[in-house]
Tab-separated table of C-alpha atoms in Angstrom:
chain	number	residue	atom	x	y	z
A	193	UNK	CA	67.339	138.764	75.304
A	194	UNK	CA	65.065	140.183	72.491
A	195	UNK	CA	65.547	138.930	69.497
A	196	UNK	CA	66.421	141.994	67.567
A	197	UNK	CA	69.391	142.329	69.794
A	198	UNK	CA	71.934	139.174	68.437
A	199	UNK	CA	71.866	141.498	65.573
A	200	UNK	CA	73.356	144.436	66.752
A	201	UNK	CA	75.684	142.621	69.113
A	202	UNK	CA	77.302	140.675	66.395
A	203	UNK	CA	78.090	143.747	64.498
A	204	UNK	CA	79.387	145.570	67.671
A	205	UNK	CA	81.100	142.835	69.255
A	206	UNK	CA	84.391	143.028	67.818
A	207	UNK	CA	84.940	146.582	67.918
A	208	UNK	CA	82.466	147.811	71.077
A	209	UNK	CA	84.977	148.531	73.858
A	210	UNK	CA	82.652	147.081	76.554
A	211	UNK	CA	82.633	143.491	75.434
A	212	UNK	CA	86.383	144.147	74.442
A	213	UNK	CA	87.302	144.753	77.982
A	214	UNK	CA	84.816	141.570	79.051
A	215	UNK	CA	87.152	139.627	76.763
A	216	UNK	CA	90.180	140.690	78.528
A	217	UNK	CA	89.208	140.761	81.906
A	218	UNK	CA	88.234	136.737	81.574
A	219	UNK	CA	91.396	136.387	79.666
A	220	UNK	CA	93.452	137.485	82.338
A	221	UNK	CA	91.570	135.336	84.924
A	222	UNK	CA	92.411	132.319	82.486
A	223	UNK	CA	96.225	133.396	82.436
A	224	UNK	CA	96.651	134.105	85.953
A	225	UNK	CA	94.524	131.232	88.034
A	226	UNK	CA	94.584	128.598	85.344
A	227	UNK	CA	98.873	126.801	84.837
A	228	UNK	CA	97.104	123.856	83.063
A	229	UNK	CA	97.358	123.654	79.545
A	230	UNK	CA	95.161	122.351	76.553
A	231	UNK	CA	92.225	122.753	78.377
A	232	UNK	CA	88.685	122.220	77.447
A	233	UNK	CA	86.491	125.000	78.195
A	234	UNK	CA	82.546	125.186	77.712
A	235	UNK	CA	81.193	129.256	77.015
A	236	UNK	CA	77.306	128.874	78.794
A	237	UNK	CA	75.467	131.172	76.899
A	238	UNK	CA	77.633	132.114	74.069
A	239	UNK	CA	75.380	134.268	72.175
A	240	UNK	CA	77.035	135.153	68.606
A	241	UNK	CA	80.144	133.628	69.374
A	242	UNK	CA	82.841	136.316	69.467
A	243	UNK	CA	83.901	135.287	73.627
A	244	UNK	CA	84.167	131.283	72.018
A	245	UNK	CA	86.664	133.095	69.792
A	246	UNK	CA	88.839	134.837	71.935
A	247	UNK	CA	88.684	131.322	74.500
A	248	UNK	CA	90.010	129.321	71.587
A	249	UNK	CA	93.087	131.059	71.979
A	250	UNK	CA	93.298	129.291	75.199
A	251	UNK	CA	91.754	126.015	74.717
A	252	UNK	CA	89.163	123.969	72.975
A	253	UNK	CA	86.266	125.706	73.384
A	254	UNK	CA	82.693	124.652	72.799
A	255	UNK	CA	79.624	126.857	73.092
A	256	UNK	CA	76.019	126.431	74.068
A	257	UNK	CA	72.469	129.027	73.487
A	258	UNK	CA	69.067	128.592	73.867
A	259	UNK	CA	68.827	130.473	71.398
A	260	UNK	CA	69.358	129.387	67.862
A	261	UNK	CA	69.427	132.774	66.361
A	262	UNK	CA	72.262	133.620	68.254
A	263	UNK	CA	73.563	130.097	67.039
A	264	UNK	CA	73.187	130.981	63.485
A	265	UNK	CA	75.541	133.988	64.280
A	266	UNK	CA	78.037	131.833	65.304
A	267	UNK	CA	78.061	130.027	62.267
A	268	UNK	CA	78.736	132.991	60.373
A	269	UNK	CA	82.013	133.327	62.433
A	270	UNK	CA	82.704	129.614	61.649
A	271	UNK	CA	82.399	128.162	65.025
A	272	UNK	CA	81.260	124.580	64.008
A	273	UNK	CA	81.156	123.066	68.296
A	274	UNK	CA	77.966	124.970	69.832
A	275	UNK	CA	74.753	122.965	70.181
A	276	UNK	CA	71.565	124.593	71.405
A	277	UNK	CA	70.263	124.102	74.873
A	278	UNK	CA	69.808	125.675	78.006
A	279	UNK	CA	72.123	126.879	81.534
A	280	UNK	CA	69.907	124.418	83.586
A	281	UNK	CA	70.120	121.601	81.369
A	282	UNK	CA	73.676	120.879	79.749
A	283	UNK	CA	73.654	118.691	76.965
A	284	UNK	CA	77.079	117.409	78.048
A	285	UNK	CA	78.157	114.360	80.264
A	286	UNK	CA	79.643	115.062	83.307
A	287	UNK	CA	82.770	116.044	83.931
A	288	UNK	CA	83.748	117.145	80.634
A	289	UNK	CA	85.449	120.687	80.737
A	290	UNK	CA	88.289	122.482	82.614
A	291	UNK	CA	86.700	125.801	82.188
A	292	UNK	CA	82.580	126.939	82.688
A	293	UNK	CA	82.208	130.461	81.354
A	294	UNK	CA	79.347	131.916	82.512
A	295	UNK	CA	79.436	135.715	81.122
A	296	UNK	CA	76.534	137.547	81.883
A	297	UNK	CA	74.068	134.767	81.909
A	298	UNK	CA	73.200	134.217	85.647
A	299	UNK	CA	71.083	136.700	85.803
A	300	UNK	CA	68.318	135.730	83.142
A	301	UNK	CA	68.226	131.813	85.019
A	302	UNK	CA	67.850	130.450	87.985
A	303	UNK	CA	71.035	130.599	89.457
A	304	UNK	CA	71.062	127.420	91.703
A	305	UNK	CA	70.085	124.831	89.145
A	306	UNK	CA	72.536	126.437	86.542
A	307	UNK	CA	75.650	126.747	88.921
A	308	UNK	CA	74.898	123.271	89.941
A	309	UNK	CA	74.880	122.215	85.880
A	310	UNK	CA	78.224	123.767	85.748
A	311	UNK	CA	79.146	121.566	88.861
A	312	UNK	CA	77.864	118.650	87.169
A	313	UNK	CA	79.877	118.963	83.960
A	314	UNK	CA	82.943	120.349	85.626
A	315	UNK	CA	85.607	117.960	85.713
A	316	UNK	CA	87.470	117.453	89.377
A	317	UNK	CA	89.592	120.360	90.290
A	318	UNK	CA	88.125	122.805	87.130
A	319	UNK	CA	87.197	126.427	87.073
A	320	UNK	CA	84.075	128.692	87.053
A	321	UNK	CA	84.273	132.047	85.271
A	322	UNK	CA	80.924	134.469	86.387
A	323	UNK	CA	80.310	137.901	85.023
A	324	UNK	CA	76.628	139.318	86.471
A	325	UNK	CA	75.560	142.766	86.293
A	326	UNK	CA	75.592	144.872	89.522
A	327	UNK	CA	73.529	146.141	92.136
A	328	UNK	CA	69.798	146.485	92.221
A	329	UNK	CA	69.505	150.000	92.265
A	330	UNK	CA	70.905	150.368	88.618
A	331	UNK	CA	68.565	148.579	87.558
A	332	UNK	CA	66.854	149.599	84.184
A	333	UNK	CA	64.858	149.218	80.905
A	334	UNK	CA	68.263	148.447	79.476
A	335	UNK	CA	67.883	144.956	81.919
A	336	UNK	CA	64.248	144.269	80.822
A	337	UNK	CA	65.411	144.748	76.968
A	338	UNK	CA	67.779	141.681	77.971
A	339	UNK	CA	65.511	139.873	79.725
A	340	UNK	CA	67.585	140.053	82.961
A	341	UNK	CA	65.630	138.373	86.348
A	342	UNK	CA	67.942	140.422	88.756
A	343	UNK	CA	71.194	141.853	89.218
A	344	UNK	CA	74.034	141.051	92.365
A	345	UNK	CA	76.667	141.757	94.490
A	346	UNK	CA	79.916	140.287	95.208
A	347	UNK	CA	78.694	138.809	98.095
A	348	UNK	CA	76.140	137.465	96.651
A	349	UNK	CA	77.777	135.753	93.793
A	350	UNK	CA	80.154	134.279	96.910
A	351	UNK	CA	77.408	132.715	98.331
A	352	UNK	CA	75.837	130.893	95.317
A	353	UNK	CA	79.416	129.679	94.341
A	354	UNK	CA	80.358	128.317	97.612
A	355	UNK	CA	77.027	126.880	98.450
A	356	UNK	CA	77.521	124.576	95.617
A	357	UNK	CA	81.233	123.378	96.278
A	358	UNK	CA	83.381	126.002	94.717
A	359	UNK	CA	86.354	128.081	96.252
A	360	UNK	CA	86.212	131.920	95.072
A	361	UNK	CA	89.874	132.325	93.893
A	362	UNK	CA	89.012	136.020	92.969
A	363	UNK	CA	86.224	138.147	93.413
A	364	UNK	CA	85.791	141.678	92.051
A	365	UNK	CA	83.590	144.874	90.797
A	366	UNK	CA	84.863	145.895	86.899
A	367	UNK	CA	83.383	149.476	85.245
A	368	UNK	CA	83.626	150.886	88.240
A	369	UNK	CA	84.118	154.521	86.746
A	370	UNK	CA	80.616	153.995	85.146
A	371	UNK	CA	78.969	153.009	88.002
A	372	UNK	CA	77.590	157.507	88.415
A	373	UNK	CA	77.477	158.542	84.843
A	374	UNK	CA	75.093	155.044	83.916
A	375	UNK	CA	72.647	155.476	87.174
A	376	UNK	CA	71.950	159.341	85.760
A	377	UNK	CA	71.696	158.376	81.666
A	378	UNK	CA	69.444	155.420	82.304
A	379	UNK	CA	67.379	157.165	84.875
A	380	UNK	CA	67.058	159.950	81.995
A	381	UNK	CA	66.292	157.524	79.291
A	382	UNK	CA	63.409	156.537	81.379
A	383	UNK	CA	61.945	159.300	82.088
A	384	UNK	CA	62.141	160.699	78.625
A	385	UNK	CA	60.621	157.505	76.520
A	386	UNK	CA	59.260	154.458	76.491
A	387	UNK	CA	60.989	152.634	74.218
A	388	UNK	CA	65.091	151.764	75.122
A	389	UNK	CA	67.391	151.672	72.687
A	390	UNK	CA	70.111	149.364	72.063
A	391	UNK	CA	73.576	149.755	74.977
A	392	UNK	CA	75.038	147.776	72.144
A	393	UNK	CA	75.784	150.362	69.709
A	394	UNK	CA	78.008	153.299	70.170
A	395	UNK	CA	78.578	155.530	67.147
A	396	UNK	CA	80.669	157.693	68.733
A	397	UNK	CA	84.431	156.297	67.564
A	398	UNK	CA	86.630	158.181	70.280
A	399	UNK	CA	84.293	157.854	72.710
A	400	UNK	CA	84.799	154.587	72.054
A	401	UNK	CA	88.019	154.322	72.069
A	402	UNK	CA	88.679	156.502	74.912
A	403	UNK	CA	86.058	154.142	77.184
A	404	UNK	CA	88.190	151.068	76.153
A	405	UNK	CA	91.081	153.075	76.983
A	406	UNK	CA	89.798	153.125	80.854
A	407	UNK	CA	88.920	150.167	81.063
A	408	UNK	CA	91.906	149.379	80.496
A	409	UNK	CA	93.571	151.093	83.231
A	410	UNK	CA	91.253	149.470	85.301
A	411	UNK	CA	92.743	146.391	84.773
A	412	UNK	CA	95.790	147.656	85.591
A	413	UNK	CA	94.704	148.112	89.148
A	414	UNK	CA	92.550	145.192	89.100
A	415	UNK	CA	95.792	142.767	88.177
A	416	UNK	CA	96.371	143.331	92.351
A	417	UNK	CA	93.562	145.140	93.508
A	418	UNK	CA	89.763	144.715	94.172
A	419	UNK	CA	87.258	147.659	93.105
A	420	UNK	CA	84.780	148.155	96.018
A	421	UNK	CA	82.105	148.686	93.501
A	422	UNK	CA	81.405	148.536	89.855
A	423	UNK	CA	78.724	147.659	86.699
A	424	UNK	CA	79.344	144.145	87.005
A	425	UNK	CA	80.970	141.432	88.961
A	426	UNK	CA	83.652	139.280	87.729
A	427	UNK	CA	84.390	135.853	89.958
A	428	UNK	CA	86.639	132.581	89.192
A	429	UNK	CA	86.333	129.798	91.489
A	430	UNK	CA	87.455	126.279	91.611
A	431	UNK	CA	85.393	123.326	92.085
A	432	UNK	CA	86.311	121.396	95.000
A	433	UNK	CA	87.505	117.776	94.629
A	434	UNK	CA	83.804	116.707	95.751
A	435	UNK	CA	80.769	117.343	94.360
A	436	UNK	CA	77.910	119.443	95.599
A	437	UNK	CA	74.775	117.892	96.720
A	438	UNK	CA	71.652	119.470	96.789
């Protein structure tokens, strides 16, 4: 992600409603799939720090970035357990968490080596959590700005999961009502400049609200249903009792 970016997403992170609804969404995976309690959970990729804060409230949670500005954000918030390193080399032993939060990070590694990491540090019997953005063909300077290598699609992320040991207890599409409205504004933003601003700030309080307000009616729906399509893709599986070998 460029670094000009940790910026703006610490100052929007509380309050934006799109990582607000991330937050929840993984939060409800936690509640619903996971009965065991105190557990240890590791956020891959944890940027400024504001998912490690919401995780706490369900575990111990420790954090790891390659990048240490976004480290020095989480400072700020206090979050003393993040060390700096990468998704395809953990600087943990194995089988040391409950919980692996990937949340948006697949997409800007390779995705084999890192899902086998999380294998690797997994304990016997613990839990993946994947967010990825969606689909190809909404693909835009917005994904270049965050240094994205590709986007997926449910299937996909079933495949790389499974391939490495894991059972997909859920599997879903999330912003699905954005999926029309964000094809036409990005393709517009592209045509009309060069430069892309930041998808991280919103100045626009009630739109704000309202879009937080959908999402959470999605959620509604998505606490028994699938959505057929969607931004991004939100997965939880559950590492077998062996381990994956390559």
């Amino acid at each position: 992600m460029r670094i000009d970016l940790y910026e703006d997403m610490y100052k929007t992170e509380d309050t934006h409603w799109w990582h607000k609804a991330k937050r929840r969404f993984v939060g409800f995976l936690i509640s619903r799939y996971i009965k065991k309690e105190d557990i240890t959970i590791l956020d891959v990729g944890c940027g400024t720090g504001k998912n490690m804060e919401e995780l706490s409230k369900k575990g111990k949670v420790w954090g790891v970035d390659i990048s240490r500005e976004a480290l020095l954000f989480c400072k700020k918030r206090n979050l003393l357990n993040v060390k700096e390193g990468d998704a395809e080399h953990l600087p943990f032993q194995k089988g040391s968490f409950d919980v692996v939060c990937m949340l948006d990070v697949l997409e800007h590694v390779d995705d084999g080596i890192s899902v086998a990491e999380v294998v690797r540090v997994l304990k016997s019997g613990g839990y993946i959590i994947v967010t990825v953005p969606a689909f190809s063909w909404l693909w835009s300077r917005w994904d270049e700005a965050l240094h994205h290598k590709r986007r997926y699609t449910r299937e996909k992320v079933e495949e790389i999961l499974t391939k490495h040991g894991f059972v997909v207890l859920r599997n879903t599409y999330i912003h699905s009502f954005l999926v029309v409205p964000s094809f036409i504004i990005r393709k517009l933003k592209q045509l009309q400049s060069k430069s892309y601003t930041s998808d991280f700030q919103i100045n626009n309080t009630f739109l704000n609200s309202c879009l937080f307000f959908i999402s959470e009616l999605e959620q509604m729906w998505i606490n028994r249903y699938d959505m057929p399509f969607g931004m991004s893709v939100l997965c939880i599986a559950q590492k077998k009792q062996y381990e994956y070998r390559s």
